[in-house]
PDB file of C-alpha atoms in Angstrom:
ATOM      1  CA  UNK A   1     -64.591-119.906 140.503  1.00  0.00           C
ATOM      2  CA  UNK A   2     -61.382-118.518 142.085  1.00  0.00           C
ATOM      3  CA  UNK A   3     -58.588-120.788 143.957  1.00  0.00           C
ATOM      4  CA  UNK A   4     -59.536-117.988 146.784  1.00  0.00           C
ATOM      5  CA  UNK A   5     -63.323-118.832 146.174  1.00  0.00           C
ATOM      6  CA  UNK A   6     -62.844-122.482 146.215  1.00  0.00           C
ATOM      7  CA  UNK A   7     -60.729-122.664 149.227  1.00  0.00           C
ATOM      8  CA  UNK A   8     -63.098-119.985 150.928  1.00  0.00           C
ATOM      9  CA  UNK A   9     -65.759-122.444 150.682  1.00  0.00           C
ATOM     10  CA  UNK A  10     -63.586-125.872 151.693  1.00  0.00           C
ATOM     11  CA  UNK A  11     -63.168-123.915 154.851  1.00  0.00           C
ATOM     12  CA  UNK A  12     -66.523-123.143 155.353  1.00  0.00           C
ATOM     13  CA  UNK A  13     -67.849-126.896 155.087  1.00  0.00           C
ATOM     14  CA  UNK A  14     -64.853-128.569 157.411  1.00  0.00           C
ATOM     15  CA  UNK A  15     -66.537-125.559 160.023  1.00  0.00           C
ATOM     16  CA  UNK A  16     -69.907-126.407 159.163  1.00  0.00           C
ATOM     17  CA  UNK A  17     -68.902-130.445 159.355  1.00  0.00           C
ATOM     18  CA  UNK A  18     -67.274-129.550 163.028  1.00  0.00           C
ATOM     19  CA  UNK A  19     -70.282-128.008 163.834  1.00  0.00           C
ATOM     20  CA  UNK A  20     -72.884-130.636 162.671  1.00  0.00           C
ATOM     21  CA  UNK A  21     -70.831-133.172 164.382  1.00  0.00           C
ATOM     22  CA  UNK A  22     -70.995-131.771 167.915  1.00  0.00           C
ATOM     23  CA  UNK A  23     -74.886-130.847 167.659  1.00  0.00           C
ATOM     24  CA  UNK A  24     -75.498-134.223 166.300  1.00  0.00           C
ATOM     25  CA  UNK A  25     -74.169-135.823 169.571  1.00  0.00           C
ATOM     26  CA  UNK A  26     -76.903-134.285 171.324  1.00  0.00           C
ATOM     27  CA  UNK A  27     -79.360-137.402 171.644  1.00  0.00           C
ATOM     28  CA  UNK A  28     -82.613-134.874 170.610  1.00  0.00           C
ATOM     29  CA  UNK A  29     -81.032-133.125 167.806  1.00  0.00           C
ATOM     30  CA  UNK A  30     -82.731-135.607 165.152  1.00  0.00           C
ATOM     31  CA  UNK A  31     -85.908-135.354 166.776  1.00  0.00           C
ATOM     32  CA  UNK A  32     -86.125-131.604 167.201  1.00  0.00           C
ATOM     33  CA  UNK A  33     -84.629-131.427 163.507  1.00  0.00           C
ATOM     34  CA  UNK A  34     -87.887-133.386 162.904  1.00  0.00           C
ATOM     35  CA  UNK A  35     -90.363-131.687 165.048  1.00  0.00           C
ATOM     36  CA  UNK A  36     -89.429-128.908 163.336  1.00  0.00           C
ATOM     37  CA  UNK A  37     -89.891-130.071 159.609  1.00  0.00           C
ATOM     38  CA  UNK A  38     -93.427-131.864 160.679  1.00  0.00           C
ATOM     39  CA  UNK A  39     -94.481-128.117 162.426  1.00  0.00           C
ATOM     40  CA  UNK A  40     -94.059-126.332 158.653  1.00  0.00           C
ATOM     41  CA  UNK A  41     -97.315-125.933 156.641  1.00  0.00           C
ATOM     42  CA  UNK A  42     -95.379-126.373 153.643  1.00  0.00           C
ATOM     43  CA  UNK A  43     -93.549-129.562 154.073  1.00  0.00           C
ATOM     44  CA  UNK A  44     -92.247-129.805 150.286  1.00  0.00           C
ATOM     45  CA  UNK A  45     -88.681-129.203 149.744  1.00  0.00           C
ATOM     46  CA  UNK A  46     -86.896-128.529 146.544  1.00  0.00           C
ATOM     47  CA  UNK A  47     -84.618-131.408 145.261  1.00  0.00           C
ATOM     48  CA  UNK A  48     -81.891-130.318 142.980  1.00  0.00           C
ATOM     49  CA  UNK A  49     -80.005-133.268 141.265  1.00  0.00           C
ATOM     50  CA  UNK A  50     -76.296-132.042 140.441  1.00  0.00           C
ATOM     51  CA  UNK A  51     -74.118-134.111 137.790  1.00  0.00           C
ATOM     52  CA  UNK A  52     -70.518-133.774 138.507  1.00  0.00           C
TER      53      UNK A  52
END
């Protein structure tokens, strides 16, 4: 990975972590996050344990 790559993508998650923070003040964002996970047929998710 790049210094361009790497700092592409540090960017990206302090935007994403803006984001999440202002939708998570929204008192029915957990609960429709929910909702939404219990309204899939397929309710497993994949798990991916990363050592670094």
């Amino acid at each position: 990975m790049t210094n361009d790559e790497r700092l592409s993508s540090l960017s990206s998650l302090a935007i994403e972590e803006n984001l999440l923070g202002d939708v998570a003040k929204d008192p029915t964002f957990v609960d429709s996050v929910i909702d939404e996970f219990a309204d899939k047929k397929d309710r497993r998710i994949e798990l991916v344990y990363k050592q670094i």
